[in-house]
Coordinates of C-alpha atoms in Angstrom, one line a residue:
M8 CA 90.6 113.6 90.2
K9 CA 91.3 113.9 86.6
W10 CA 94.6 114.9 85.1
E11 CA 93.0 118.0 83.7
E12 CA 90.6 119.1 86.6
E13 CA 88.2 122.0 86.2
A14 CA 90.0 124.5 88.7
Y15 CA 87.7 127.4 88.9
S16 CA 85.0 126.2 86.5
R17 CA 83.6 123.4 88.7
R18 CA 80.4 122.4 87.3
D19 CA 77.6 119.8 88.1
E20 CA 76.2 117.2 85.8
A21 CA 73.9 119.8 84.4
G22 CA 76.6 122.2 83.5
N23 CA 76.1 124.7 86.0
L24 CA 78.7 126.5 87.9
V25 CA 78.8 125.2 91.5
S26 CA 80.7 126.3 94.8
I27 CA 83.9 124.6 95.7
E28 CA 82.1 123.1 98.7
E29 CA 79.3 121.7 96.6
Y30 CA 81.5 120.3 94.1
E31 CA 83.7 118.6 96.8
R32 CA 80.7 117.2 98.6
D33 CA 79.3 115.7 95.2
Q34 CA 82.8 114.2 94.3
A35 CA 83.3 112.7 97.6
S36 CA 79.7 111.1 97.6
R37 CA 80.7 109.5 94.5
I38 CA 83.8 107.8 95.7
T39 CA 83.6 104.4 97.5
G40 CA 86.0 101.7 98.8
F41 CA 89.9 102.3 98.0
G42 CA 89.0 105.5 96.3
R43 CA 88.2 107.2 99.4
V44 CA 91.9 106.9 100.3
M45 CA 93.5 107.2 96.7
T46 CA 91.7 107.4 93.3
K47 CA 93.2 106.2 89.9
G48 CA 94.3 109.8 89.4
D49 CA 96.1 109.9 92.8
L50 CA 97.8 106.7 92.1
K51 CA 99.2 108.2 89.0
L52 CA 100.4 111.0 90.7
Y53 CA 101.9 109.3 93.3
A54 CA 103.8 106.9 90.8
I55 CA 105.2 109.8 88.8
C56 CA 105.9 112.4 91.7
G57 CA 106.4 109.9 94.5
V58 CA 109.2 108.1 92.7
G59 CA 111.1 111.5 92.3
F60 CA 110.9 112.1 96.0
F61 CA 112.1 108.5 96.6
L62 CA 115.2 109.3 94.6
D63 CA 115.6 112.6 96.1
S64 CA 116.1 111.4 99.5
Y65 CA 117.8 108.4 98.4
D66 CA 120.5 110.5 96.6
L67 CA 120.5 113.0 99.5
F68 CA 121.0 110.7 102.5
I69 CA 123.1 108.0 100.9
I70 CA 126.2 110.3 101.6
N71 CA 125.5 109.4 105.2
L72 CA 126.4 105.8 104.3
V73 CA 129.0 106.4 102.0
T74 CA 131.0 108.6 104.2
P75 CA 132.7 106.0 106.2
V76 CA 133.4 103.9 103.2
W77 CA 135.1 107.0 101.7
T78 CA 137.0 107.5 105.0
Y79 CA 138.4 104.0 104.9
E80 CA 139.3 104.1 101.2
Y81 CA 140.5 107.7 100.7
W82 CA 141.6 109.0 104.3
G83 CA 143.9 106.6 105.8
G84 CA 141.0 104.6 107.7
L85 CA 142.5 101.3 106.7
E86 CA 146.1 102.2 107.8
G87 CA 145.1 101.6 111.5
K88 CA 144.9 105.3 112.3
K89 CA 142.7 106.1 115.3
S90 CA 141.7 109.4 113.7
P91 CA 141.5 109.1 109.9
T92 CA 142.6 112.4 108.0
Y93 CA 139.3 113.3 106.5
P94 CA 139.3 117.0 107.0
L95 CA 136.3 118.1 109.0
L96 CA 135.4 121.2 106.9
L97 CA 136.0 119.4 103.6
R98 CA 133.5 116.5 104.7
G99 CA 131.1 119.0 105.7
A100 CA 131.1 120.7 102.3
V101 CA 130.9 117.3 100.3
N102 CA 128.0 116.4 102.7
A103 CA 126.2 119.8 102.1
A104 CA 127.0 119.9 98.3
A105 CA 123.6 118.5 97.3
N106 CA 121.9 121.0 99.4
I107 CA 123.9 123.9 97.8
G108 CA 122.7 122.6 94.6
N109 CA 119.1 122.3 96.0
I110 CA 119.0 126.1 96.5
I111 CA 119.9 126.7 93.0
G112 CA 117.2 124.2 91.5
Q113 CA 114.5 125.1 94.0
L114 CA 114.8 128.9 93.1
S115 CA 115.4 128.4 89.2
F116 CA 112.8 125.6 88.7
G117 CA 110.2 127.1 91.0
F118 CA 110.4 130.5 88.8
L119 CA 110.5 128.7 85.4
G120 CA 107.4 126.7 86.5
D121 CA 105.5 129.7 87.4
A122 CA 106.5 131.8 84.5
F123 CA 106.4 129.2 81.7
G124 CA 104.2 126.3 83.0
R125 CA 104.7 123.0 84.6
K126 CA 104.7 121.0 81.4
F127 CA 107.8 123.1 80.4
V128 CA 110.1 122.1 83.1
Y129 CA 108.8 119.0 84.7
G130 CA 111.2 116.1 83.9
K131 CA 114.3 118.1 83.3
E132 CA 115.1 118.3 86.8
L133 CA 115.2 114.4 86.8
I134 CA 117.7 114.6 83.6
I135 CA 120.0 116.8 85.6
M136 CA 119.8 114.7 88.7
I137 CA 120.6 111.5 86.5
V138 CA 123.5 113.3 84.8
G139 CA 124.8 114.2 88.3
V140 CA 124.7 110.8 89.7
I141 CA 126.5 109.4 86.8
L142 CA 129.2 111.9 87.2
V143 CA 129.7 111.3 90.8
I144 CA 130.0 107.5 90.3
S145 CA 132.6 108.2 87.6
L146 CA 135.2 109.8 89.9
P147 CA 138.5 109.0 88.4
N148 CA 140.8 107.5 90.9
H149 CA 143.8 108.4 88.8
L150 CA 142.9 112.2 89.0
G151 CA 146.2 113.7 90.0
G152 CA 147.2 115.9 93.2
P153 CA 146.3 115.2 96.5
T154 CA 143.3 113.2 97.9
R155 CA 141.4 116.4 98.5
N156 CA 141.2 117.2 94.6
K157 CA 138.9 114.1 94.3
F158 CA 136.6 115.2 96.9
W159 CA 136.4 118.8 95.2
Y160 CA 135.4 116.8 92.1
L161 CA 132.7 115.0 94.2
F162 CA 131.8 118.3 95.7
G163 CA 131.0 119.9 92.2
M164 CA 129.1 116.8 90.9
R165 CA 127.0 116.6 94.0
V166 CA 126.0 120.2 93.5
L167 CA 125.0 119.4 90.1
M168 CA 123.0 116.4 91.2
G169 CA 121.3 118.8 93.9
I170 CA 120.2 121.1 91.4
G171 CA 118.1 118.4 90.0
I172 CA 116.8 117.2 93.2
G173 CA 116.1 120.7 94.3
G174 CA 114.0 121.4 91.1
D175 CA 111.7 118.5 92.0
Y176 CA 110.6 120.1 95.4
P177 CA 108.4 123.1 94.0
M178 CA 107.4 121.3 90.9
S179 CA 106.1 118.1 92.4
A180 CA 104.4 120.2 95.2
A181 CA 102.8 122.3 92.8
I182 CA 101.5 119.7 90.5
V183 CA 100.2 117.4 93.3
A184 CA 98.5 120.5 95.0
E185 CA 96.8 121.5 91.7
R186 CA 95.6 118.0 90.9
S187 CA 94.3 116.9 94.2
S188 CA 90.8 117.4 96.0
L189 CA 90.5 119.6 98.9
R190 CA 89.3 116.7 101.0
N191 CA 92.5 114.6 100.0
R192 CA 95.3 117.4 99.2
G193 CA 97.1 117.3 102.5
R194 CA 97.2 113.5 102.5
M195 CA 98.2 113.5 98.9
L196 CA 101.1 115.8 99.6
G197 CA 102.0 113.7 102.7
W198 CA 101.9 110.5 100.5
I199 CA 104.2 112.1 98.0
F200 CA 106.7 113.4 100.6
S201 CA 106.5 110.1 102.6
N202 CA 108.8 108.5 99.8
Q203 CA 111.6 110.4 101.3
G204 CA 111.3 108.1 104.1
W205 CA 111.4 105.0 101.8
G206 CA 114.4 106.4 99.9
T207 CA 116.2 106.7 103.2
L208 CA 115.2 103.1 104.4
A209 CA 116.1 102.0 101.0
G210 CA 119.5 103.5 101.2
S211 CA 120.2 101.4 104.4
I212 CA 118.9 98.2 102.9
V213 CA 120.8 98.7 99.7
T214 CA 123.9 99.3 101.8
L215 CA 123.5 96.0 103.9
I216 CA 122.8 94.1 100.6
I217 CA 125.9 95.4 98.9
L218 CA 128.1 94.8 101.9
G219 CA 126.7 91.4 102.2
C220 CA 127.8 90.7 98.4
F221 CA 131.2 91.8 99.1
S222 CA 131.4 90.2 102.7
K223 CA 133.7 87.4 101.5
A224 CA 136.4 89.7 100.0
L225 CA 136.0 92.3 102.7
K226 CA 136.4 89.9 105.5
A227 CA 139.4 88.6 103.8
G228 CA 141.0 92.0 103.9
E229 CA 140.5 92.9 100.3
Y230 CA 139.6 96.4 101.1
N231 CA 140.3 97.7 97.5
Q232 CA 136.5 96.3 96.9
L233 CA 135.1 99.4 98.9
D234 CA 135.5 101.4 95.6
A235 CA 132.9 99.3 94.1
V236 CA 130.7 99.3 97.2
W237 CA 130.4 103.0 97.3
R238 CA 129.9 103.5 93.5
L239 CA 127.1 100.9 93.5
Q240 CA 125.5 102.6 96.7
I241 CA 125.1 105.6 94.8
G242 CA 124.6 104.4 91.3
V243 CA 121.4 102.3 92.2
A244 CA 119.3 105.3 92.1
I245 CA 119.7 105.7 88.3
V246 CA 117.4 102.7 87.6
P247 CA 114.2 103.9 88.9
A248 CA 115.0 107.6 87.7
L249 CA 115.2 106.2 83.9
I250 CA 111.9 104.3 84.4
T251 CA 110.1 107.6 85.6
L252 CA 111.6 110.1 83.3
Y253 CA 109.3 109.5 80.1
F254 CA 106.1 110.0 82.4
R255 CA 107.3 113.3 83.7
L256 CA 108.5 114.6 80.3
T257 CA 104.9 113.8 78.8
M258 CA 102.7 115.1 81.7
P259 CA 99.9 117.4 80.5
E260 CA 99.6 121.0 81.8
S261 CA 97.7 121.8 85.1
R262 CA 94.5 123.5 84.1
K263 CA 94.3 125.1 87.6
Y264 CA 97.7 126.7 86.9
L265 CA 96.5 127.9 83.4
Q266 CA 93.5 129.7 85.0
S267 CA 95.2 131.1 88.0
V268 CA 98.1 132.7 86.0
E269 CA 95.6 134.8 84.2
I270 CA 95.0 136.7 87.3
S271 CA 98.6 138.1 86.8
S272 CA 97.2 140.4 84.3
F273 CA 94.5 141.6 86.6
K274 CA 93.9 145.3 86.9
A275 CA 91.2 146.2 89.3
P276 CA 89.2 148.7 87.2
S277 CA 89.0 146.3 84.3
L278 CA 86.7 143.8 86.2
D279 CA 83.0 144.4 86.1
T280 CA 80.6 141.5 86.4
L281 CA 79.2 138.2 85.2
S282 CA 76.0 137.3 84.0
S283 CA 73.8 134.9 86.2
D284 CA 75.3 131.8 84.5
G285 CA 78.8 133.0 85.0
S286 CA 79.6 133.1 81.1
M287 CA 79.2 136.7 80.0
I288 CA 81.6 139.4 80.1
K289 CA 80.6 142.9 80.7
D290 CA 83.8 144.7 80.8
P291 CA 83.6 147.3 77.9
H292 CA 87.0 146.2 76.6
M293 CA 86.0 142.5 76.3
A294 CA 82.4 142.7 75.8
S295 CA 82.6 141.3 72.3
K296 CA 85.2 138.9 72.7
E297 CA 84.4 135.1 72.8
I298 CA 86.4 132.8 75.1
P299 CA 87.7 130.0 73.1
D300 CA 87.2 126.4 74.4
S301 CA 89.8 124.0 73.7
P302 CA 91.3 120.8 75.4
E303 CA 93.7 123.0 77.5
R304 CA 91.3 125.8 78.4
H305 CA 87.8 126.1 79.4
A306 CA 85.6 129.2 80.2
S307 CA 85.7 130.1 83.5
I308 CA 85.0 132.7 86.0
V309 CA 88.6 133.9 85.9
E310 CA 88.6 133.9 82.1
A311 CA 85.5 135.9 82.1
H312 CA 87.4 138.8 83.9
V313 CA 91.0 138.7 82.6
Q314 CA 93.0 138.3 79.5
T315 CA 96.0 135.9 79.1
P316 CA 99.0 137.6 80.8
S317 CA 102.0 139.1 78.9
S318 CA 105.5 137.7 79.6
N319 CA 105.9 141.0 81.5
D320 CA 103.1 140.1 83.8
K321 CA 104.1 136.7 84.6
F322 CA 107.7 137.8 85.5
K323 CA 106.3 140.6 88.1
T324 CA 103.6 138.4 89.4
F325 CA 105.6 137.1 92.5
L326 CA 106.8 140.7 93.3
V327 CA 103.5 142.2 92.9
Y328 CA 101.6 139.4 95.0
F329 CA 104.1 139.5 98.0
S330 CA 104.0 143.3 98.1
E331 CA 101.1 142.8 100.4
W332 CA 102.1 142.2 104.0
R333 CA 99.5 139.6 104.5
H334 CA 101.1 137.5 101.8
L335 CA 104.6 138.4 102.6
K336 CA 104.0 137.4 106.3
T337 CA 102.8 134.0 105.1
L338 CA 106.0 133.6 103.1
I339 CA 108.1 134.7 106.2
G340 CA 106.4 131.9 108.2
T341 CA 106.8 129.0 105.6
A342 CA 110.5 130.1 104.9
S343 CA 111.6 130.5 108.5
T344 CA 110.2 127.4 109.7
W345 CA 111.7 125.4 107.1
F346 CA 115.1 127.0 107.8
L347 CA 114.8 126.1 111.5
V348 CA 113.7 122.3 111.1
D349 CA 116.4 121.8 108.5
V350 CA 119.2 123.0 110.8
A351 CA 118.3 120.3 113.0
F352 CA 117.0 117.6 110.6
Y353 CA 120.0 117.7 108.3
G354 CA 122.3 118.3 111.2
V355 CA 121.3 114.9 112.5
N356 CA 120.6 112.9 109.1
L357 CA 123.6 113.9 107.3
N358 CA 125.9 113.1 110.4
Q359 CA 123.9 110.1 111.7
S360 CA 126.8 107.8 111.2
V361 CA 129.0 110.2 113.1
L362 CA 126.5 110.4 116.0
L363 CA 126.0 106.5 116.0
A364 CA 129.8 106.2 116.3
D365 CA 130.1 109.1 118.9
I366 CA 127.5 107.3 121.2
G367 CA 129.2 104.0 120.8
F368 CA 126.7 102.2 118.7
S369 CA 128.4 101.5 115.3
K370 CA 131.8 100.3 116.9
G371 CA 133.1 97.0 115.5
K372 CA 136.2 94.7 115.7
T373 CA 137.0 95.2 112.0
E374 CA 136.1 97.7 109.3
Y375 CA 133.6 95.3 108.0
D376 CA 131.8 95.0 111.3
T377 CA 131.7 98.8 111.7
L378 CA 130.2 99.4 108.4
I379 CA 127.6 96.6 109.1
K380 CA 126.8 98.1 112.4
N381 CA 126.4 101.7 111.1
G382 CA 124.1 100.3 108.3
Y383 CA 121.9 98.3 110.8
G384 CA 121.8 101.5 113.2
N385 CA 120.6 103.8 110.3
L386 CA 118.1 101.1 109.1
I387 CA 116.4 100.8 112.7
I388 CA 116.1 104.4 112.9
A389 CA 114.5 104.6 109.6
A390 CA 112.3 101.8 110.1
A391 CA 111.2 102.7 113.8
G392 CA 111.2 106.5 113.6
Y393 CA 111.5 108.0 110.1
V394 CA 109.0 106.1 108.2
P395 CA 106.3 105.6 110.7
G396 CA 106.3 109.5 111.3
Y397 CA 105.3 110.1 107.6
F398 CA 102.3 107.8 107.8
L399 CA 101.2 109.2 111.1
T400 CA 101.2 112.6 109.2
I401 CA 99.1 111.2 106.3
A402 CA 96.5 109.6 108.8
F403 CA 96.0 112.7 110.9
I404 CA 96.8 115.7 108.6
E405 CA 93.0 116.3 107.6
I406 CA 91.8 115.6 111.3
L407 CA 94.4 117.7 113.3
G408 CA 95.4 120.3 110.7
R409 CA 98.8 121.3 109.7
R410 CA 99.7 123.9 112.2
W411 CA 99.1 121.5 115.1
I412 CA 101.1 118.8 113.9
Q413 CA 103.9 121.2 113.0
I414 CA 103.8 122.8 116.4
Q415 CA 103.7 119.5 118.4
G416 CA 106.4 118.0 116.2
F417 CA 108.8 120.9 117.0
L418 CA 108.1 120.7 120.7
V419 CA 108.8 117.0 120.8
C420 CA 111.9 117.1 119.0
A421 CA 113.2 120.0 121.3
L422 CA 112.5 117.7 124.3
M423 CA 114.5 114.8 122.8
F424 CA 117.4 117.0 121.9
G425 CA 117.2 118.5 125.5
I426 CA 117.4 115.1 127.2
I427 CA 120.4 113.9 125.1
A428 CA 122.2 117.2 125.5
G429 CA 121.5 117.7 129.4
D430 CA 122.7 114.1 130.2
Y431 CA 124.9 113.3 127.4
G432 CA 127.7 112.1 129.5
S433 CA 125.8 109.9 131.7
L434 CA 122.9 108.7 129.3
S435 CA 123.3 105.3 128.1
T436 CA 123.9 104.4 124.5
G437 CA 120.4 102.8 124.4
G438 CA 119.0 105.9 125.7
K439 CA 120.6 108.0 123.4
F440 CA 119.6 105.8 120.6
T441 CA 115.8 105.9 121.7
C442 CA 115.9 109.6 121.7
F443 CA 117.4 110.0 118.4
T444 CA 114.7 107.5 117.1
I445 CA 111.9 109.5 118.7
A446 CA 113.1 112.6 117.4
Q447 CA 113.0 111.3 113.9
L448 CA 109.4 110.0 114.5
F449 CA 108.3 113.6 115.4
F450 CA 110.4 115.3 112.7
N451 CA 108.3 113.4 110.1
F452 CA 104.9 113.5 112.1
G453 CA 105.8 117.1 112.3
P454 CA 107.8 119.9 110.7
N455 CA 109.8 117.9 108.1
A456 CA 106.5 117.0 106.5
T457 CA 104.2 119.9 107.1
T458 CA 106.9 122.5 106.1
F459 CA 106.8 120.9 102.7
I460 CA 102.9 120.6 102.5
V461 CA 102.0 124.0 103.7
P462 CA 103.8 126.2 101.0
G463 CA 102.2 123.8 98.4
E464 CA 98.7 124.7 99.7
V465 CA 98.9 128.2 101.0
F466 CA 99.8 130.1 97.8
P467 CA 97.9 130.3 94.7
S468 CA 99.1 128.4 91.6
R469 CA 100.4 131.5 89.8
V470 CA 103.1 132.0 92.4
R471 CA 103.0 128.6 94.1
G472 CA 106.0 127.2 92.4
F473 CA 108.5 130.1 93.2
A474 CA 107.1 130.7 96.6
H475 CA 107.5 127.1 97.5
G476 CA 111.1 127.3 96.0
V477 CA 111.8 130.2 98.1
S478 CA 110.6 128.6 101.3
A479 CA 112.5 125.3 100.5
A480 CA 115.6 127.1 99.4
T481 CA 115.7 129.0 102.8
G482 CA 115.3 125.8 104.5
K483 CA 118.4 124.3 102.5
L484 CA 120.2 127.3 103.8
G485 CA 119.8 125.8 107.2
A486 CA 120.8 122.3 106.0
I487 CA 124.0 123.7 104.6
L488 CA 124.7 125.8 107.6
S489 CA 124.2 122.7 109.8
G490 CA 126.1 120.2 107.2
V491 CA 129.1 122.4 107.1
L492 CA 129.4 123.3 110.8
F493 CA 128.3 120.1 112.6
N494 CA 131.4 118.3 112.0
Y495 CA 133.4 121.4 112.9
L496 CA 131.5 122.4 116.1
S497 CA 130.9 118.9 117.3
G498 CA 134.7 118.3 117.5
K499 CA 136.3 117.8 120.9
D500 CA 138.4 120.9 120.2
H501 CA 135.2 123.0 119.8
I502 CA 132.0 123.0 121.6
G503 CA 131.4 119.2 121.3
V504 CA 128.4 117.1 120.5
A505 CA 126.1 117.8 123.5
N506 CA 126.4 121.6 123.1
T507 CA 125.7 121.3 119.4
L508 CA 122.6 119.3 120.2
W509 CA 121.3 122.4 122.4
I510 CA 121.6 124.6 119.2
F511 CA 119.1 122.1 117.6
F512 CA 117.0 122.2 120.7
A513 CA 116.8 126.1 120.3
C514 CA 115.8 126.0 116.7
N515 CA 113.1 123.6 117.4
V516 CA 111.6 125.7 120.2
L517 CA 112.0 128.8 117.8
G518 CA 110.4 126.9 115.2
A519 CA 107.2 126.4 117.3
V520 CA 107.0 130.0 118.1
M521 CA 107.3 131.0 114.3
T522 CA 104.6 128.4 113.3
F523 CA 102.1 129.8 115.9
L524 CA 102.8 133.5 114.8
F525 CA 103.2 133.2 111.0
V526 CA 101.9 130.0 109.5
K527 CA 98.2 129.6 108.5
E528 CA 96.2 126.7 108.8
T529 CA 95.5 125.4 105.2
R530 CA 93.1 122.5 105.7
G531 CA 89.9 122.7 103.4
I532 CA 91.2 126.0 102.0
D533 CA 91.6 126.6 98.3
A534 CA 94.3 129.2 97.7
D535 CA 93.2 129.9 94.2
A536 CA 89.7 130.6 95.1
V537 CA 90.9 132.9 97.8
D538 CA 93.2 134.6 95.4
F539 CA 90.2 135.3 93.1
E540 CA 88.0 136.5 96.0
E541 CA 90.8 139.0 96.8
C542 CA 90.7 140.2 93.2
Q543 CA 86.9 140.7 93.6
E544 CA 87.4 142.5 96.6
K545 CA 89.6 145.0 94.8
V546 CA 87.2 145.6 92.3
R547 CA 84.6 146.3 94.7
R548 CA 86.8 148.9 96.7
S549 CA 87.8 150.5 93.4
E550 CA 84.1 150.8 92.6
G551 CA 83.3 152.4 95.8
G552 CA 81.6 149.2 97.2
K553 CA 79.7 148.3 94.1
A554 CA 79.0 144.6 94.3
L555 CA 80.1 142.3 91.4

């Protein structure tokens, strides 16, 4: 697709308006070879939006590999203590800090993107993320007071970083959905989101490379070098972020957004009809008005019926749209399922190092051996389960559909957590490790991917950013809840790891039920066209059944 696609005004070579289905069939027949998988426009989208998700994932999940380093450097792990003194709730708060920032970013950038346009906000979230990363790795070791003061500083800076990361979710989802063809939209959103897997994999690889570079010093007992290790682990993300920034800041506005947002000014009695070619306006208040043609706006069916919305219309759009139960029901479905998957997904991923240690996988003779084993454990899970899951979603999403993939993913993950929790005391380390790997596979060939994809497709462009942001922010509430409470609940003095995994089991089962009841199938459906048809139906009802 072109950067500036035709949106509603799809036309054939003769300039005649055609249906969405006809337009899609005609475009598909023209594409051959690799273009059937990804066109030049798709590649451009992938490079700009995909790198953002790569960095998002890297920054969010690198904390999982940095936490053991912090425990050694700052909390007595190098003093021979069997139980280093990193407070559980403080560790949970620092781990969850980026997700707290995510909520702020997802809601604010989603709203601003709908109200003022994608071009107005895109790229700003990356600036915030870059600043946040720089401030995190600039932690002053000479900061006075107890050690916890340093970690409250890290908490604050990771919240700032998380605001930028959160802003990327609704904006990238909206931009990709609005610039992709119906036949390839799900795959494109899957391709973009799959960079989360590559970011996690890269975090493990970078950690192993950095530890390898410092191996001589660390093996010699020079553990003061760990300070450089964790700063490099986090700071590497700045390089690709800076490369991507210019292209985001200069991305043109989405034409589909420009046309969809005009429905915000729609009033049922103001619509009348079109001429046979779809270009004339018969509304008595607009009969003499010509619609301007410009690089940013083309005459369309929507423009033939409505005027450019006022600022007041834009701000009220979300409330008006979701005042109808059929729309609110869909939002409840996308938000609740994202919440439920994130409770389990982030509970495992933000604490994967803790789980690997608990099942005995990452134990080593020295601190260096422990860090290396932890790095390899995370790498194996990412390579064997995390990344392949995304590509299964990409391969099957336009065949099986979103709902099927989401439901089966929830159920398989529930099964894996049930097996581990039910036989935690006697199940071997290898058995537990295998179940965790399978769970990661079906998180990503399942709800972790589809809860991102569906909100980007099911809502029209005029509310897509904020609706996606609300869904994602609700999900992050689950991530925060899990990130903060996992370390607390899984302790031996509380319910323990096995019972915590039973909570994850329940969340996955409930997620499958909510998907079945509330989540729509979006394969082959254009939400903007549906939105316009709903407006036409309102006109018919307001005119006593008179057809347009």
